Amino acid sequence: MPEPVPTVLFVCVHNAGRSQMAAGFLRAIGGERIEVRSAGSLPAEQINPVAVAAMAERDIDIAGEQPKVLTVDAVRESDVVITMGCGDACPIFPGKRYEDWALEDPAGQGIEAVRPIRDDIEARIRALVAELLPA
């Protein structure tokens, strides 16, 4: 019987920067072994172009992603819910693993300011993958 695939949901306010970078890293590092979702409590019109550029420096393309609205179903159907500055907008369900990652918002920042945020996200994603997919 195949191993169950854990589902991770990343939530930030606009679903345009932090959560999209996290989802991009998790897709790249976890591959098909982890299902990845992202959403925002107040989604933006488009992905932050500086976040797209910062991820491109790591050979990860998030340019085709679109901000999505956070739904109760997305939370209900996820095993791990990681919030990034969206406060109490995320519904709580028993039995889920919740983490809040205190990360600076890349909105309105230049590439020099976004790179350290991206690198922090990448380190957190690598640690998460090691927890979810033990060798």
mmCIF file with all atom_site columns, C-alpha atoms in Angstrom, residues 23-114:
data_model
loop_
_atom_site.group_PDB
_atom_site.id
_atom_site.type_symbol
_atom_site.label_atom_id
_atom_site.label_alt_id
_atom_site.label_comp_id
_atom_site.label_asym_id
_atom_site.label_entity_id
_atom_site.label_seq_id
_atom_site.pdbx_PDB_ins_code
_atom_site.Cartn_x
_atom_site.Cartn_y
_atom_site.Cartn_z
_atom_site.occupancy
_atom_site.B_iso_or_equiv
_atom_site.pdbx_formal_charge
_atom_site.auth_seq_id
_atom_site.auth_comp_id
_atom_site.auth_asym_id
_atom_site.auth_atom_id
_atom_site.pdbx_PDB_model_num
ATOM 1  C CA . ALA A 1 23  ? 4.808   26.630 -2.136  1.00 0.00 ? 23  ALA A CA 1
ATOM 2  C CA . GLY A 1 24  ? 7.379   26.913 -4.935  1.00 0.00 ? 24  GLY A CA 1
ATOM 3  C CA . PHE A 1 25  ? 10.166  25.604 -2.718  1.00 0.00 ? 25  PHE A CA 1
ATOM 4  C CA . LEU A 1 26  ? 8.033   22.769 -1.367  1.00 0.00 ? 26  LEU A CA 1
ATOM 5  C CA . ARG A 1 27  ? 7.013   21.672 -4.872  1.00 0.00 ? 27  ARG A CA 1
ATOM 6  C CA . ALA A 1 28  ? 10.666  21.759 -5.974  1.00 0.00 ? 28  ALA A CA 1
ATOM 7  C CA . ILE A 1 29  ? 12.052  19.955 -2.909  1.00 0.00 ? 29  ILE A CA 1
ATOM 8  C CA . GLY A 1 30  ? 9.178   17.630 -1.985  1.00 0.00 ? 30  GLY A CA 1
ATOM 9  C CA . GLY A 1 31  ? 8.175   16.754 -5.519  1.00 0.00 ? 31  GLY A CA 1
ATOM 10 C CA . GLU A 1 32  ? 5.139   14.501 -5.775  1.00 0.00 ? 32  GLU A CA 1
ATOM 11 C CA . ARG A 1 33  ? 5.690   13.181 -2.237  1.00 0.00 ? 33  ARG A CA 1
ATOM 12 C CA . ILE A 1 34  ? 3.870   16.204 -0.749  1.00 0.00 ? 34  ILE A CA 1
ATOM 13 C CA . GLU A 1 35  ? 0.706   17.920 -1.976  1.00 0.00 ? 35  GLU A CA 1
ATOM 14 C CA . VAL A 1 36  ? 1.126   21.698 -1.905  1.00 0.00 ? 36  VAL A CA 1
ATOM 15 C CA . ARG A 1 37  ? -1.526  24.412 -1.632  1.00 0.00 ? 37  ARG A CA 1
ATOM 16 C CA . SER A 1 38  ? -1.394  28.139 -0.988  1.00 0.00 ? 38  SER A CA 1
ATOM 17 C CA . ALA A 1 39  ? -4.019  30.797 -0.382  1.00 0.00 ? 39  ALA A CA 1
ATOM 18 C CA . GLY A 1 40  ? -4.566  34.274 1.005   1.00 0.00 ? 40  GLY A CA 1
ATOM 19 C CA . SER A 1 41  ? -7.087  35.854 3.343   1.00 0.00 ? 41  SER A CA 1
ATOM 20 C CA . LEU A 1 42  ? -7.245  38.887 0.975   1.00 0.00 ? 42  LEU A CA 1
ATOM 21 C CA . PRO A 1 43  ? -5.651  37.693 -2.284  1.00 0.00 ? 43  PRO A CA 1
ATOM 22 C CA . ALA A 1 44  ? -3.839  40.173 -4.502  1.00 0.00 ? 44  ALA A CA 1
ATOM 23 C CA . GLU A 1 45  ? -4.484  40.602 -8.218  1.00 0.00 ? 45  GLU A CA 1
ATOM 24 C CA . GLN A 1 46  ? -1.165  38.993 -9.169  1.00 0.00 ? 46  GLN A CA 1
ATOM 25 C CA . ILE A 1 47  ? 2.011   37.418 -7.803  1.00 0.00 ? 47  ILE A CA 1
ATOM 26 C CA . ASN A 1 48  ? 4.624   39.870 -6.509  1.00 0.00 ? 48  ASN A CA 1
ATOM 27 C CA . PRO A 1 49  ? 7.069   40.273 -9.446  1.00 0.00 ? 49  PRO A CA 1
ATOM 28 C CA . VAL A 1 50  ? 10.017  40.672 -7.039  1.00 0.00 ? 50  VAL A CA 1
ATOM 29 C CA . ALA A 1 51  ? 9.133   37.328 -5.423  1.00 0.00 ? 51  ALA A CA 1
ATOM 30 C CA . VAL A 1 52  ? 9.015   35.799 -8.919  1.00 0.00 ? 52  VAL A CA 1
ATOM 31 C CA . ALA A 1 53  ? 12.481  37.256 -9.670  1.00 0.00 ? 53  ALA A CA 1
ATOM 32 C CA . ALA A 1 54  ? 13.924  36.073 -6.343  1.00 0.00 ? 54  ALA A CA 1
ATOM 33 C CA . MET A 1 55  ? 12.653  32.532 -6.932  1.00 0.00 ? 55  MET A CA 1
ATOM 34 C CA . ALA A 1 56  ? 13.977  32.559 -10.509 1.00 0.00 ? 56  ALA A CA 1
ATOM 35 C CA . GLU A 1 57  ? 17.434  33.067 -8.996  1.00 0.00 ? 57  GLU A CA 1
ATOM 36 C CA . ARG A 1 58  ? 16.921  29.602 -7.431  1.00 0.00 ? 58  ARG A CA 1
ATOM 37 C CA . ASP A 1 59  ? 15.642  28.179 -10.756 1.00 0.00 ? 59  ASP A CA 1
ATOM 38 C CA . ILE A 1 60  ? 12.082  27.914 -9.431  1.00 0.00 ? 60  ILE A CA 1
ATOM 39 C CA . ASP A 1 61  ? 9.372   29.406 -11.646 1.00 0.00 ? 61  ASP A CA 1
ATOM 40 C CA . ILE A 1 62  ? 6.320   30.741 -9.792  1.00 0.00 ? 62  ILE A CA 1
ATOM 41 C CA . ALA A 1 63  ? 5.374   33.248 -12.519 1.00 0.00 ? 63  ALA A CA 1
ATOM 42 C CA . GLY A 1 64  ? 2.388   31.174 -13.654 1.00 0.00 ? 64  GLY A CA 1
ATOM 43 C CA . GLU A 1 65  ? 0.815   31.007 -10.198 1.00 0.00 ? 65  GLU A CA 1
ATOM 44 C CA . GLN A 1 66  ? -2.290  33.011 -9.349  1.00 0.00 ? 66  GLN A CA 1
ATOM 45 C CA . PRO A 1 67  ? -3.290  34.277 -5.870  1.00 0.00 ? 67  PRO A CA 1
ATOM 46 C CA . LYS A 1 68  ? -6.167  32.217 -4.488  1.00 0.00 ? 68  LYS A CA 1
ATOM 47 C CA . VAL A 1 69  ? -8.694  32.950 -1.754  1.00 0.00 ? 69  VAL A CA 1
ATOM 48 C CA . LEU A 1 70  ? -8.461  30.975 1.470   1.00 0.00 ? 70  LEU A CA 1
ATOM 49 C CA . THR A 1 71  ? -11.378 28.561 1.861   1.00 0.00 ? 71  THR A CA 1
ATOM 50 C CA . VAL A 1 72  ? -12.510 26.482 4.813   1.00 0.00 ? 72  VAL A CA 1
ATOM 51 C CA . ASP A 1 73  ? -12.234 23.397 2.589   1.00 0.00 ? 73  ASP A CA 1
ATOM 52 C CA . ALA A 1 74  ? -8.565  24.105 1.809   1.00 0.00 ? 74  ALA A CA 1
ATOM 53 C CA . VAL A 1 75  ? -7.826  24.111 5.538   1.00 0.00 ? 75  VAL A CA 1
ATOM 54 C CA . ARG A 1 76  ? -10.015 21.087 6.243   1.00 0.00 ? 76  ARG A CA 1
ATOM 55 C CA . GLU A 1 77  ? -8.290  19.059 3.498   1.00 0.00 ? 77  GLU A CA 1
ATOM 56 C CA . SER A 1 78  ? -4.730  19.898 4.623   1.00 0.00 ? 78  SER A CA 1
ATOM 57 C CA . ASP A 1 79  ? -2.592  18.058 7.160   1.00 0.00 ? 79  ASP A CA 1
ATOM 58 C CA . VAL A 1 80  ? -0.271  20.984 7.871   1.00 0.00 ? 80  VAL A CA 1
ATOM 59 C CA . VAL A 1 81  ? -1.342  24.647 7.778   1.00 0.00 ? 81  VAL A CA 1
ATOM 60 C CA . ILE A 1 82  ? 1.439   27.233 7.821   1.00 0.00 ? 82  ILE A CA 1
ATOM 61 C CA . THR A 1 83  ? 0.393   30.842 8.278   1.00 0.00 ? 83  THR A CA 1
ATOM 62 C CA . MET A 1 84  ? 2.538   33.878 7.538   1.00 0.00 ? 84  MET A CA 1
ATOM 63 C CA . GLY A 1 85  ? 1.111   37.041 9.005   1.00 0.00 ? 85  GLY A CA 1
ATOM 64 C CA . CYS A 1 86  ? -2.588  36.456 8.387   1.00 0.00 ? 86  CYS A CA 1
ATOM 65 C CA . GLY A 1 87  ? -3.517  36.461 12.067  1.00 0.00 ? 87  GLY A CA 1
ATOM 66 C CA . ASP A 1 88  ? -6.836  34.861 12.950  1.00 0.00 ? 88  ASP A CA 1
ATOM 67 C CA . ALA A 1 89  ? -8.135  34.655 9.365   1.00 0.00 ? 89  ALA A CA 1
ATOM 68 C CA . CYS A 1 90  ? -7.352  30.943 9.207   1.00 0.00 ? 90  CYS A CA 1
ATOM 69 C CA . PRO A 1 91  ? -10.045 28.561 10.512  1.00 0.00 ? 91  PRO A CA 1
ATOM 70 C CA . ILE A 1 92  ? -8.881  26.051 13.132  1.00 0.00 ? 92  ILE A CA 1
ATOM 71 C CA . PHE A 1 93  ? -9.763  22.358 12.879  1.00 0.00 ? 93  PHE A CA 1
ATOM 72 C CA . PRO A 1 94  ? -8.828  19.722 15.459  1.00 0.00 ? 94  PRO A CA 1
ATOM 73 C CA . GLY A 1 95  ? -6.145  17.273 14.419  1.00 0.00 ? 95  GLY A CA 1
ATOM 74 C CA . LYS A 1 96  ? -4.348  19.647 12.062  1.00 0.00 ? 96  LYS A CA 1
ATOM 75 C CA . ARG A 1 97  ? -0.783  20.768 12.558  1.00 0.00 ? 97  ARG A CA 1
ATOM 76 C CA . TYR A 1 98  ? -0.563  24.564 12.616  1.00 0.00 ? 98  TYR A CA 1
ATOM 77 C CA . GLU A 1 99  ? 2.578   26.673 12.439  1.00 0.00 ? 99  GLU A CA 1
ATOM 78 C CA . ASP A 1 100 ? 2.940   30.430 12.204  1.00 0.00 ? 100 ASP A CA 1
ATOM 79 C CA . TRP A 1 101 ? 6.105   31.548 10.449  1.00 0.00 ? 101 TRP A CA 1
ATOM 80 C CA . ALA A 1 102 ? 7.037   35.108 11.421  1.00 0.00 ? 102 ALA A CA 1
ATOM 81 C CA . LEU A 1 103 ? 8.406   36.369 8.103   1.00 0.00 ? 103 LEU A CA 1
ATOM 82 C CA . GLU A 1 104 ? 8.721   39.912 6.844   1.00 0.00 ? 104 GLU A CA 1
ATOM 83 C CA . ASP A 1 105 ? 6.249   40.774 4.086   1.00 0.00 ? 105 ASP A CA 1
ATOM 84 C CA . PRO A 1 106 ? 8.073   41.175 0.739   1.00 0.00 ? 106 PRO A CA 1
ATOM 85 C CA . ALA A 1 107 ? 5.327   43.471 -0.626  1.00 0.00 ? 107 ALA A CA 1
ATOM 86 C CA . GLY A 1 108 ? 6.796   46.748 -1.852  1.00 0.00 ? 108 GLY A CA 1
ATOM 87 C CA . GLN A 1 109 ? 10.374  45.622 -1.178  1.00 0.00 ? 109 GLN A CA 1
ATOM 88 C CA . GLY A 1 110 ? 13.257  45.449 -3.625  1.00 0.00 ? 110 GLY A CA 1
ATOM 89 C CA . ILE A 1 111 ? 15.115  42.264 -4.556  1.00 0.00 ? 111 ILE A CA 1
ATOM 90 C CA . GLU A 1 112 ? 17.878  42.936 -1.990  1.00 0.00 ? 112 GLU A CA 1
ATOM 91 C CA . ALA A 1 113 ? 15.285  42.875 0.823   1.00 0.00 ? 113 ALA A CA 1
ATOM 92 C CA . VAL A 1 114 ? 13.397  39.883 -0.596  1.00 0.00 ? 114 VAL A CA 1
#
